[in-house]
CSV table of C-alpha atoms and ligand atoms in Angstrom, one decimal:
chain,number,residue,atom,x,y,z
A,4,UNK,CA,-0.1,-0.1,-0.1
A,5,UNK,CA,1.6,3.2,-1.1
A,6,UNK,CA,0.5,6.9,0.1
A,7,UNK,CA,-0.3,9.6,-2.6
A,8,UNK,CA,-1.3,13.3,-1.9
A,9,UNK,CA,-4.3,15.1,-1.7
A,10,UNK,CA,-2.6,17.7,-3.9
A,11,UNK,CA,-0.9,15.2,-6.5
A,12,UNK,CA,2.1,16.3,-6.4
A,13,UNK,CA,4.2,13.9,-4.0
A,14,UNK,CA,6.0,10.6,-5.2
A,15,UNK,CA,3.9,7.6,-3.3
A,16,UNK,CA,5.2,6.8,-0.4
A,17,UNK,CA,5.3,3.8,1.9
A,18,UNK,CA,3.6,4.1,5.7
A,19,UNK,CA,7.1,4.0,7.3
A,20,UNK,CA,8.1,6.9,5.8
A,21,UNK,CA,4.8,9.2,6.2
A,22,UNK,CA,4.8,8.1,9.9
A,23,UNK,CA,7.4,10.5,11.0
A,24,UNK,CA,6.5,13.1,8.9
A,25,UNK,CA,3.2,15.9,8.6
A,26,UNK,CA,2.4,17.2,5.4
A,27,UNK,CA,2.9,16.1,1.7
A,28,UNK,CA,5.7,18.2,0.2
A,29,UNK,CA,3.4,19.9,-1.9
A,30,UNK,CA,1.3,21.0,0.8
A,31,UNK,CA,-1.3,17.9,0.5
A,32,UNK,CA,-2.3,15.4,3.2
A,33,UNK,CA,-1.6,11.8,2.8
A,34,UNK,CA,-3.9,9.4,1.9
A,35,UNK,CA,-4.0,5.2,0.7
A,36,UNK,CA,-4.0,5.1,-2.9
A,37,UNK,CA,-7.1,3.4,-2.5
A,38,UNK,CA,-9.7,1.9,0.4
A,39,UNK,CA,-8.9,-1.9,1.0
A,40,UNK,CA,-12.2,-3.5,1.5
A,41,UNK,CA,-13.8,-5.5,4.1
A,42,UNK,CA,-15.6,-8.4,2.9
A,43,UNK,CA,-18.2,-10.1,4.5
A,44,UNK,CA,-16.4,-13.1,5.7
A,45,UNK,CA,-13.8,-11.0,7.2
A,46,UNK,CA,-16.9,-8.9,8.7
A,47,UNK,CA,-18.1,-12.2,10.4
A,48,UNK,CA,-14.5,-13.0,11.6
A,49,UNK,CA,-13.9,-10.0,13.4
A,50,UNK,CA,-17.1,-9.8,15.0
A,51,UNK,CA,-15.8,-12.1,17.7
A,52,UNK,CA,-12.3,-10.7,17.9
A,53,UNK,CA,-10.8,-9.0,21.4
A,54,UNK,CA,-9.8,-5.3,20.0
A,55,UNK,CA,-6.3,-5.8,19.7
A,56,UNK,CA,-6.4,-8.7,17.3
A,57,UNK,CA,-9.1,-6.7,15.5
A,58,UNK,CA,-6.7,-3.5,15.1
A,59,UNK,CA,-3.9,-6.3,13.6
A,60,UNK,CA,-6.6,-7.2,10.9
A,61,UNK,CA,-7.1,-3.6,9.9
A,62,UNK,CA,-4.0,-2.0,10.6
A,63,UNK,CA,-2.4,-4.7,8.1
A,64,UNK,CA,-4.7,-3.9,5.4
A,65,UNK,CA,-3.1,-0.4,5.3
A,66,UNK,CA,0.7,-1.3,6.6
A,67,UNK,CA,3.0,-3.7,4.6
A,68,UNK,CA,6.5,-2.1,5.5
A,69,UNK,CA,5.9,-3.7,9.0
A,70,UNK,CA,6.4,-7.4,8.7
A,71,UNK,CA,3.6,-8.9,10.2
A,72,UNK,CA,4.9,-10.3,13.8
A,73,UNK,CA,6.0,-7.0,14.5
A,74,UNK,CA,3.1,-5.1,13.6
A,75,UNK,CA,1.4,-7.9,16.3
A,76,UNK,CA,3.9,-7.0,18.9
A,77,UNK,CA,3.4,-3.1,18.8
A,78,UNK,CA,-0.3,-3.8,18.8
A,79,UNK,CA,-0.7,-6.2,21.6
A,80,UNK,CA,1.4,-3.7,23.8
A,81,UNK,CA,-0.9,-0.7,22.3
A,82,UNK,CA,-4.2,-1.8,23.5
A,83,UNK,CA,-4.1,-3.0,26.7
A,84,UNK,CA,-6.5,-3.1,29.8
A,85,UNK,CA,-3.7,-1.6,31.4
A,86,UNK,CA,-3.3,1.6,29.1
A,87,UNK,CA,-7.5,1.8,29.0
A,88,UNK,CA,-8.0,1.3,32.6
A,89,UNK,CA,-10.0,4.1,33.3
A,90,UNK,CA,-13.3,2.6,32.5
A,91,UNK,CA,-16.9,3.5,34.3
A,92,UNK,CA,-17.4,1.0,37.2
A,93,UNK,CA,-18.5,-2.5,36.1
A,94,UNK,CA,-17.5,-2.4,32.7
A,95,UNK,CA,-14.4,-4.2,31.0
A,96,UNK,CA,-11.3,-2.5,30.4
A,97,UNK,CA,-10.3,-5.4,28.1
A,98,UNK,CA,-13.2,-4.1,25.9
A,99,UNK,CA,-10.7,-1.7,25.3
A,100,UNK,CA,-13.5,0.8,24.2
A,101,UNK,CA,-16.6,-0.6,26.4
A,102,UNK,CA,-20.2,0.2,25.1
A,103,UNK,CA,-22.8,1.7,27.4
A,104,UNK,CA,-26.3,1.3,26.0
A,105,UNK,CA,-28.4,4.4,27.4
A,106,UNK,CA,-31.6,2.7,25.9
A,107,UNK,CA,-31.9,0.4,23.4
A,108,UNK,CA,-30.5,1.7,20.3
A,109,UNK,CA,-28.8,4.7,21.5
A,110,UNK,CA,-25.2,3.8,23.0
A,111,UNK,CA,-21.8,5.8,24.4
A,112,UNK,CA,-18.7,4.3,23.0
A,113,UNK,CA,-16.4,4.8,25.8
A,114,UNK,CA,-13.1,6.1,24.3
A,115,UNK,CA,-11.7,7.9,26.8
A,116,UNK,CA,-10.5,5.3,29.1
A,117,UNK,CA,-6.6,6.1,28.6
A,118,UNK,CA,-4.1,7.8,30.0
A,119,UNK,CA,-5.0,11.4,29.7
A,120,UNK,CA,-9.0,10.5,29.7
A,121,UNK,CA,-9.4,12.0,26.1
A,122,UNK,CA,-9.9,10.0,23.3
A,123,UNK,CA,-6.5,11.0,21.7
A,124,UNK,CA,-4.6,8.2,23.8
A,125,UNK,CA,-6.5,5.9,20.7
A,126,UNK,CA,-4.6,6.9,18.8
A,127,UNK,CA,-1.5,8.4,20.1
A,128,UNK,CA,-0.6,5.1,22.4
A,129,UNK,CA,0.0,3.6,18.8
A,130,UNK,CA,1.8,6.4,17.3
A,131,UNK,CA,4.3,6.2,20.4
A,132,UNK,CA,4.9,2.3,20.0
A,133,UNK,CA,4.9,3.0,15.6
A,134,UNK,CA,7.9,5.9,16.4
A,135,UNK,CA,10.1,4.2,18.2
A,136,UNK,CA,10.3,1.2,16.4
A,137,UNK,CA,10.6,2.8,13.2
A,138,UNK,CA,13.0,4.9,14.7
A,139,UNK,CA,14.9,2.2,16.2
A,140,UNK,CA,14.7,0.2,12.7
A,141,UNK,CA,16.3,3.3,11.1
A,142,UNK,CA,19.1,4.2,13.9
A,143,UNK,CA,17.3,7.7,14.2
A,144,UNK,CA,15.6,10.1,16.6
A,145,UNK,CA,13.4,12.7,16.6
A,146,UNK,CA,12.2,15.8,18.5
A,147,UNK,CA,8.8,16.6,18.3
A,148,UNK,CA,7.8,20.1,19.0
A,149,UNK,CA,3.9,21.3,19.9
A,150,UNK,CA,1.7,23.3,21.4
A,151,UNK,CA,-1.1,22.5,23.3
A,152,UNK,CA,-3.8,24.3,25.0
A,153,UNK,CA,-4.8,20.7,27.1
A,154,UNK,CA,-6.0,17.4,25.6
A,155,UNK,CA,-3.4,16.7,22.5
A,156,UNK,CA,-0.6,17.6,24.5
A,157,UNK,CA,-0.7,15.6,27.3
A,158,UNK,CA,-1.8,13.2,25.0
A,159,UNK,CA,1.3,13.3,23.0
A,160,UNK,CA,3.7,13.0,26.2
A,161,UNK,CA,2.1,10.3,27.7
A,162,UNK,CA,1.9,8.1,24.8
A,163,UNK,CA,6.2,9.3,24.3
A,164,UNK,CA,7.1,8.5,27.6
A,165,UNK,CA,10.0,6.8,28.2
A,166,UNK,CA,10.1,6.0,24.4
A,167,UNK,CA,13.6,5.3,22.8
A,168,UNK,CA,15.0,8.4,19.9
A,169,UNK,CA,11.9,9.9,21.1
A,170,UNK,CA,12.2,13.5,22.9
A,171,UNK,CA,9.2,15.7,23.3
A,172,UNK,CA,9.3,19.4,23.6
A,173,UNK,CA,5.7,20.9,24.5
A,174,UNK,CA,4.9,24.5,25.0
A,175,UNK,CA,1.7,25.8,26.9
A,176,UNK,CA,0.6,28.8,27.7
A,177,UNK,CA,1.4,29.5,31.6
A,178,UNK,CA,-1.3,29.5,34.1
A,179,UNK,CA,-3.9,29.2,31.0
A,180,UNK,CA,-4.5,25.4,32.1
A,181,UNK,CA,-6.8,23.9,35.0
A,182,UNK,CA,-4.8,22.1,37.6
A,183,UNK,CA,-5.6,18.9,36.4
A,184,UNK,CA,-4.3,19.3,33.4
A,185,UNK,CA,-0.8,21.2,34.9
A,186,UNK,CA,-0.3,18.2,36.7
A,187,UNK,CA,-1.6,16.0,34.5
A,188,UNK,CA,1.4,17.3,32.2
A,189,UNK,CA,3.8,18.8,35.0
A,190,UNK,CA,4.5,15.9,36.8
A,191,UNK,CA,5.8,13.3,34.3
A,192,UNK,CA,9.4,12.6,35.2
A,193,UNK,CA,10.4,10.8,32.5
A,194,UNK,CA,13.9,12.2,31.4
A,195,UNK,CA,12.4,12.8,27.6
A,196,UNK,CA,10.1,14.8,28.1
A,197,UNK,CA,10.3,18.7,28.6
A,198,UNK,CA,7.6,20.8,29.3
A,199,UNK,CA,7.7,24.5,28.6
A,200,UNK,CA,5.3,27.0,29.5
A,201,UNK,CA,5.2,30.2,27.6
A,202,UNK,CA,4.0,33.5,29.8
A,203,UNK,CA,1.3,34.2,27.1
A,204,UNK,CA,-1.4,32.6,25.6
A,205,UNK,CA,-1.8,29.2,23.3
A,206,UNK,CA,-1.5,31.2,20.2
A,207,UNK,CA,1.9,32.7,21.3
A,208,UNK,CA,3.1,28.8,21.6
A,209,UNK,CA,1.8,28.2,18.5
A,210,UNK,CA,3.8,31.4,17.0
A,211,UNK,CA,6.9,30.0,18.4
A,212,UNK,CA,6.5,26.3,17.0
A,213,UNK,CA,5.8,27.8,13.2
A,214,UNK,CA,9.2,30.4,14.1
A,215,UNK,CA,11.1,27.1,15.0
A,216,UNK,CA,9.5,24.9,12.1
A,217,UNK,CA,10.4,27.4,9.7
A,218,UNK,CA,13.6,27.6,10.5
A,219,UNK,CA,14.8,24.8,7.7
A,220,UNK,CA,18.2,24.9,9.2
A,221,UNK,CA,17.7,24.2,13.3
A,222,UNK,CA,14.8,21.9,11.7
A,223,UNK,CA,16.9,19.5,9.8
A,224,UNK,CA,19.7,19.9,12.4
A,225,UNK,CA,17.6,19.1,15.5
A,226,UNK,CA,15.4,16.9,13.6
A,227,UNK,CA,12.1,18.6,14.7
A,228,UNK,CA,8.8,16.7,14.1
A,229,UNK,CA,5.5,16.7,15.1
A,230,UNK,CA,2.5,14.9,15.7
A,231,UNK,CA,-0.3,16.8,15.2
A,232,UNK,CA,-4.2,15.8,14.2
A,233,UNK,CA,-3.6,15.6,10.4
A,234,UNK,CA,-1.0,12.9,10.8
A,235,UNK,CA,-2.1,9.5,9.1
A,236,UNK,CA,-1.7,6.9,11.3
A,237,UNK,CA,-3.4,8.6,14.2
A,238,UNK,CA,-6.4,8.8,11.9
A,239,UNK,CA,-6.1,5.4,10.6
A,240,UNK,CA,-5.6,3.8,14.2
A,241,UNK,CA,-9.1,5.4,14.7
A,242,UNK,CA,-10.6,3.7,12.5
A,243,UNK,CA,-10.6,0.5,14.6
A,244,UNK,CA,-12.7,1.8,17.0
A,245,UNK,CA,-16.0,2.2,14.2
A,246,UNK,CA,-15.7,-1.0,13.6
A,247,UNK,CA,-15.6,-2.0,17.3
A,248,UNK,CA,-18.6,-0.2,18.3
A,249,UNK,CA,-20.1,-1.2,15.4
A,250,UNK,CA,-20.0,-5.3,16.6
A,251,UNK,CA,-21.2,-3.9,19.7
A,252,UNK,CA,-24.2,-2.2,19.0
A,253,UNK,CA,-25.4,-4.7,16.4
A,254,UNK,CA,-26.0,-8.4,16.2
A,255,UNK,CA,-25.3,-9.2,12.9
A,256,UNK,CA,-23.3,-7.8,9.9
A,257,UNK,CA,-26.6,-7.1,8.1
A,258,UNK,CA,-27.3,-4.2,10.4
A,259,UNK,CA,-26.9,-0.5,9.8
A,260,UNK,CA,-25.7,2.2,12.5
A,261,UNK,CA,-25.5,5.2,12.7
A,262,UNK,CA,-22.6,7.1,14.4
A,263,UNK,CA,-22.7,10.9,15.7
A,264,UNK,CA,-19.3,12.2,16.4
A,265,UNK,CA,-18.1,15.6,18.4
A,266,UNK,CA,-15.9,17.3,15.5
A,267,UNK,CA,-13.3,19.6,15.7
A,268,UNK,CA,-10.2,19.0,13.1
A,269,UNK,CA,-12.3,16.6,11.3
A,270,UNK,CA,-10.2,13.9,12.3
A,271,UNK,CA,-12.5,11.5,14.5
A,272,UNK,CA,-15.5,11.6,11.8
A,273,UNK,CA,-12.7,11.5,8.8
A,274,UNK,CA,-11.8,7.9,10.4
A,275,UNK,CA,-15.8,7.1,10.6
A,276,UNK,CA,-15.7,8.0,6.5
A,277,UNK,CA,-13.2,5.6,6.2
A,278,UNK,CA,-14.5,2.7,8.1
A,279,UNK,CA,-17.5,3.7,6.2
A,280,UNK,CA,-15.7,3.4,2.5
A,281,UNK,CA,-14.0,0.6,3.2
A,282,UNK,CA,-17.2,-1.4,3.9
A,283,UNK,CA,-18.5,-1.1,7.2
A,284,UNK,CA,-22.2,-0.8,7.6
A,285,UNK,CA,-22.5,2.6,8.3
A,286,UNK,CA,-25.6,4.2,7.0
A,287,UNK,CA,-24.7,7.9,8.5
A,288,UNK,CA,-22.2,9.7,10.1
A,289,UNK,CA,-23.7,12.9,12.3
A,290,UNK,CA,-21.4,15.3,12.9
A,291,UNK,CA,-21.5,17.7,15.6
A,292,UNK,CA,-19.9,20.7,16.5
A,293,UNK,CA,-19.7,23.4,19.1
A,294,UNK,CA,-20.3,27.3,18.6
A,295,UNK,CA,-17.4,26.9,16.1
A,296,UNK,CA,-19.5,25.7,13.2
A,297,UNK,CA,-17.8,25.9,9.6
A,298,UNK,CA,-18.1,22.4,9.5
A,299,UNK,CA,-21.7,22.1,10.8
A,300,UNK,CA,-22.2,25.1,7.7
A,301,UNK,CA,-20.1,23.3,5.2
A,302,UNK,CA,-22.8,20.0,5.1
A,303,UNK,CA,-25.8,22.3,5.6
A,304,UNK,CA,-25.2,24.7,2.9
A,305,UNK,CA,-22.0,23.2,0.8
A,306,UNK,CA,-19.9,26.4,1.3
A,307,UNK,CA,-16.8,25.8,3.5
A,308,UNK,CA,-15.6,29.5,5.2
A,309,UNK,CA,-12.5,29.5,7.6
A,310,UNK,CA,-12.8,32.0,10.0
A,311,UNK,CA,-10.0,33.8,11.3
A,312,UNK,CA,-8.6,32.8,14.7
A,313,UNK,CA,-10.2,35.8,16.1
A,314,UNK,CA,-13.8,34.7,15.0
A,315,UNK,CA,-13.1,31.1,17.0
A,316,UNK,CA,-15.3,31.2,20.5
A,317,UNK,CA,-13.6,30.4,23.3
A,318,UNK,CA,-16.0,27.7,24.6
A,319,UNK,CA,-17.0,25.0,27.2
A,320,UNK,CA,-16.1,22.3,24.4
A,321,UNK,CA,-12.7,23.8,23.7
A,322,UNK,CA,-11.0,20.6,22.3
A,323,UNK,CA,-13.4,21.6,19.3
A,324,UNK,CA,-12.9,25.5,18.9
A,325,UNK,CA,-10.9,25.2,15.9
A,326,UNK,CA,-11.6,27.6,13.2
A,327,UNK,CA,-10.6,25.1,10.2
A,328,UNK,CA,-10.6,21.8,10.1
A,329,UNK,CA,-7.2,20.6,9.3
A,330,UNK,CA,-8.3,16.9,8.6
A,331,UNK,CA,-11.0,18.3,5.9
A,332,UNK,CA,-9.0,18.1,2.7
A,333,UNK,CA,-8.7,13.7,3.0
A,334,UNK,CA,-12.9,14.2,2.8
A,335,UNK,CA,-12.5,16.9,0.1
A,336,UNK,CA,-10.6,15.0,-2.0
A,337,UNK,CA,-12.9,11.9,-1.8
A,338,UNK,CA,-16.0,13.8,-2.6
A,339,UNK,CA,-14.4,15.3,-6.1
A,340,UNK,CA,-13.8,11.7,-6.9
A,341,UNK,CA,-10.1,11.9,-6.0
A,342,UNK,CA,-9.1,14.5,-8.6
A,343,UNK,CA,-6.1,16.5,-7.0
A,344,UNK,CA,-6.9,19.6,-9.4
A,345,UNK,CA,-10.1,20.3,-7.8
A,346,UNK,CA,-8.5,20.3,-4.4
A,347,UNK,CA,-5.3,22.4,-5.8
A,348,UNK,CA,-8.3,24.9,-7.0
A,349,UNK,CA,-10.3,24.4,-4.1
A,350,UNK,CA,-7.2,25.3,-1.3
A,351,UNK,CA,-5.7,28.0,-2.8
A,352,UNK,CA,-8.5,30.0,-1.8
A,353,UNK,CA,-8.2,28.6,1.6
A,354,UNK,CA,-4.8,29.1,1.6
A,355,UNK,CA,-5.5,32.8,1.1
A,356,UNK,CA,-7.5,33.0,3.3
A,357,UNK,CA,-10.9,32.5,1.6
A,358,UNK,CA,-13.7,30.1,1.3
A,359,UNK,CA,-15.0,27.9,-1.4
A,360,UNK,CA,-18.2,27.1,-2.5
A,361,UNK,CA,-19.5,23.9,-4.2
A,362,UNK,CA,-23.5,24.8,-4.9
A,363,UNK,CA,-22.3,25.7,-8.9
A,364,UNK,CA,-20.1,22.7,-9.1
A,365,UNK,CA,-20.8,18.9,-9.6
A,366,UNK,CA,-19.7,17.9,-6.9
A,367,UNK,CA,-22.7,19.1,-4.3
A,368,UNK,CA,-24.9,16.2,-5.9
A,369,UNK,CA,-22.1,13.5,-5.0
A,370,UNK,CA,-22.1,15.2,-1.0
A,371,UNK,CA,-25.4,12.7,-0.4
A,372,UNK,CA,-23.9,9.7,-1.3
A,373,UNK,CA,-21.3,9.9,1.4
A,374,UNK,CA,-23.9,9.6,4.2
A,375,UNK,CA,-22.9,12.9,6.5
A,376,UNK,CA,-25.8,15.0,8.5
A,377,UNK,CA,-24.7,17.4,10.6
A,378,UNK,CA,-25.5,20.0,13.7
A,379,UNK,CA,-24.1,22.2,16.2
A,380,UNK,CA,-24.7,22.9,19.8
A,381,UNK,CA,-24.0,25.9,21.9
A,382,UNK,CA,-23.0,26.1,26.0
A,383,UNK,CA,-27.1,26.2,27.3
A,384,UNK,CA,-27.1,22.8,25.2
A,385,UNK,CA,-24.1,21.5,26.6
A,386,UNK,CA,-25.5,22.1,30.0
A,387,UNK,CA,-29.4,20.8,29.3
A,388,UNK,CA,-28.2,17.8,27.6
A,389,UNK,CA,-25.3,16.9,31.0
A,390,UNK,CA,-28.4,17.3,33.0
A,391,UNK,CA,-30.7,15.1,31.1
A,392,UNK,CA,-27.9,12.6,30.7
A,393,UNK,CA,-27.7,12.4,34.6
A,394,UNK,CA,-31.1,12.7,35.0
A,395,UNK,CA,-32.4,9.8,33.2
A,396,UNK,CA,-29.2,7.5,33.5
A,397,UNK,CA,-27.0,8.5,36.6
A,398,UNK,CA,-24.1,8.9,33.7
A,399,UNK,CA,-22.1,12.1,33.8
A,400,UNK,CA,-20.6,12.8,30.0
A,401,UNK,CA,-18.3,15.4,29.1
A,402,UNK,CA,-18.7,18.7,27.1
A,403,UNK,CA,-17.5,17.2,24.0
A,404,UNK,CA,-20.2,14.0,23.8
A,405,UNK,CA,-23.0,16.1,25.3
A,406,UNK,CA,-22.4,18.3,21.7
A,407,UNK,CA,-23.4,14.8,19.8
A,408,UNK,CA,-25.5,13.5,22.2
A,409,UNK,CA,-27.6,16.6,21.6
A,410,UNK,CA,-27.0,16.4,17.8
A,411,UNK,CA,-27.7,12.8,17.5
A,412,UNK,CA,-31.1,13.3,19.7
A,413,UNK,CA,-32.0,16.2,17.3
A,414,UNK,CA,-31.4,14.0,14.1
A,415,UNK,CA,-33.5,11.3,15.5
A,416,UNK,CA,-36.2,13.1,16.3
A,417,UNK,CA,-36.1,14.9,12.5
A,418,UNK,CA,-37.5,11.7,10.9
A,419,UNK,CA,-34.5,9.4,10.5
A,420,UNK,CA,-35.4,5.7,10.5
A,421,UNK,CA,-35.4,5.5,15.0
A,422,UNK,CA,-34.6,1.6,14.2
A,423,UNK,CA,-30.9,2.1,13.3
A,424,UNK,CA,-28.9,2.3,16.2
A,425,UNK,CA,-27.1,5.3,17.2
A,426,UNK,CA,-23.6,5.2,18.6
A,427,UNK,CA,-22.3,8.8,20.1
A,428,UNK,CA,-18.7,8.9,20.4
A,429,UNK,CA,-17.6,9.6,23.7
A,430,UNK,CA,-14.2,11.4,23.3
A,431,UNK,CA,-13.6,12.8,27.2
A,432,UNK,CA,-14.4,12.0,30.8
A,433,UNK,CA,-16.8,15.0,32.6
A,434,UNK,CA,-13.8,15.2,35.2
A,435,UNK,CA,-11.6,16.8,32.8
A,436,UNK,CA,-14.1,19.9,32.2
A,437,UNK,CA,-15.5,19.9,35.8
A,438,UNK,CA,-16.5,23.7,35.7
A,439,UNK,CA,-19.1,23.0,33.3
A,440,UNK,CA,-20.1,19.7,35.0
A,441,UNK,CA,-20.9,21.7,38.8
A,442,UNK,CA,-22.2,24.5,36.4
A,443,UNK,CA,-25.0,22.0,35.2
A,444,UNK,CA,-25.0,19.7,37.9
A,445,UNK,CA,-24.2,21.9,41.1
A,446,UNK,CA,-21.8,18.7,42.0
A,447,UNK,CA,-18.2,17.5,40.9
A,448,UNK,CA,-17.5,14.7,38.8
A,449,UNK,CA,-15.4,11.8,40.8
A,450,UNK,CA,-12.3,10.8,39.1
A,451,UNK,CA,-10.5,7.6,38.7
A,452,UNK,CA,-8.5,6.4,42.0
A,453,UNK,CA,-5.3,6.6,40.1
A,454,UNK,CA,-5.4,10.3,39.4
A,455,UNK,CA,-6.7,11.4,42.5
A,456,UNK,CA,-4.0,14.0,44.4
A,457,UNK,CA,-2.3,14.1,41.5
A,458,UNK,CA,-2.0,17.9,41.9
A,459,UNK,CA,0.3,17.7,44.8
A,460,UNK,CA,3.3,15.7,43.1
A,461,UNK,CA,6.2,17.6,42.4
A,462,UNK,CA,6.2,19.2,38.8
A,463,UNK,CA,8.6,19.7,35.7
A,464,UNK,CA,8.3,22.5,33.9
A,465,UNK,CA,10.3,25.6,32.8
A,466,UNK,CA,8.7,28.7,32.6
A,467,UNK,CA,10.0,31.3,29.9
A,468,UNK,CA,9.0,34.2,27.4
A,469,UNK,CA,7.0,34.2,24.5
A,470,UNK,CA,10.7,34.3,22.5
A,471,UNK,CA,11.3,31.9,20.0
A,472,UNK,CA,15.5,32.0,20.3
A,473,UNK,CA,15.4,31.1,24.0
A,474,UNK,CA,13.3,27.8,22.8
A,475,UNK,CA,15.3,26.8,20.6
A,476,UNK,CA,18.2,27.6,22.8
A,477,UNK,CA,16.7,25.1,25.1
A,478,UNK,CA,16.3,22.2,22.7
A,479,UNK,CA,19.8,22.9,21.7
A,480,UNK,CA,20.8,22.4,25.3
A,481,UNK,CA,18.9,19.1,26.0
A,482,UNK,CA,20.1,17.5,22.0
B,22,LIG,C1,-9.6,16.7,19.9
B,22,LIG,C2,-11.1,16.2,20.5
B,22,LIG,C3,-12.0,16.4,19.6
B,22,LIG,C4,-12.4,16.8,18.3
B,22,LIG,O1,-11.7,15.7,17.5
B,22,LIG,P1,-11.0,16.0,16.0
B,22,LIG,O2,-10.5,14.7,15.5
B,22,LIG,O3,-10.0,17.7,16.0
B,22,LIG,O4,-12.6,16.6,15.0
B,22,LIG,C5,-13.4,16.5,20.7
B,22,LIG,N1,-13.1,15.8,21.7
B,22,LIG,C6,-12.4,16.0,22.3
B,22,LIG,C7,-12.7,15.5,23.8
B,22,LIG,C8,-11.3,16.4,21.8
B,22,LIG,O5,-10.2,16.2,22.6
């Protein structure tokens, strides 16, 4: 299997060659040259498999440059009940992504039982093991530089801690994260993890990452890399739980399901789209946004109109506060019949700060074929949804999951055949957003026992001014 760029200007690459990189050299995103199909016989066999075995079957269709026995070892090491142990009382951690049924035909797929209590662990943990493996084979190293306001940075650190050949330099805005988030990241004592708190905002952190990455000399000398949401392996790892969720919510492979996905950068739901393209019986993909509704607007109107950062709302589902959706180009590549010229034309507009409009193109007629529907949710909706789920089921859901529950319910009452099971992806645990939970319920979520009191652990963090040169010096000194 080779990987090609959505913009058509990069030589096809093997999996291991795109694993450590980000964008293709032509500015596009990598996708497999075709989507491997799943036969009825395979689906029948896969239904009975534990998570790690299912993962291996799916990954093998996409990765042909890592020997099967090595891939098996990496996958077995990644998807363990020990790593994904923070499940709800009464659920089986061996399921990795247990399914909680709220009422017949309405389910939550728990994706947030990993070390940082958010679904990003699902993919990032695999990435950590893949990076270590490929770097060792190549006798190479990487220095991952990132900026985070919470979820992504901690998931990256917990995935890369102690990994040979990998160092992480993670910038976060000083004093802007919750005490719990700070404790999660800054209490890591691993030699290869460096936390840098920048006196400034998240944007300042991101500007420093850009400035450092734009220094081509520094970048190649210190092997600077990233693990951002456009990384293909992250999308790939997320395909697995769509299969797992489908099997858990159905009895036979004749059935169809609907997934509802709280969306920001379009990474999670892109994996759902690919699972559907592989032949998993997904009738519809419900895309839920918060007040930052650039994707909802697209699926309702056919107009993709990214906003400026100044027009991005700060919301109570912060991991979906995006102005443009970095993975969206992957879907559009499929929508336009995999014609890179069309993608180039659209993204010439987007990259110049503009928008594009499908309404006068033949592609608009293709859109329904892909099964997307969309909706948005506001802070008031989140509070009401968190309350309703708590009152009816005594289950606390987080703010992002609440957005997806709200839009799923709205969609079902709008006349979808209700016989189809609805699977809402639960992307974080309530405890990560306890302020909003408190606002909704008047009480605080409990946290997993093992994470009680982490705020009191010693912390390791360098506080610095928002100065790219100083960050470069620090990186150089640690390498
Ligand atoms: C990252 C994140 C999302 C959004 O996922 P995308 O892949 O960016 O669409 C939703 N919920 C939570 C909790 C997240 O951390």
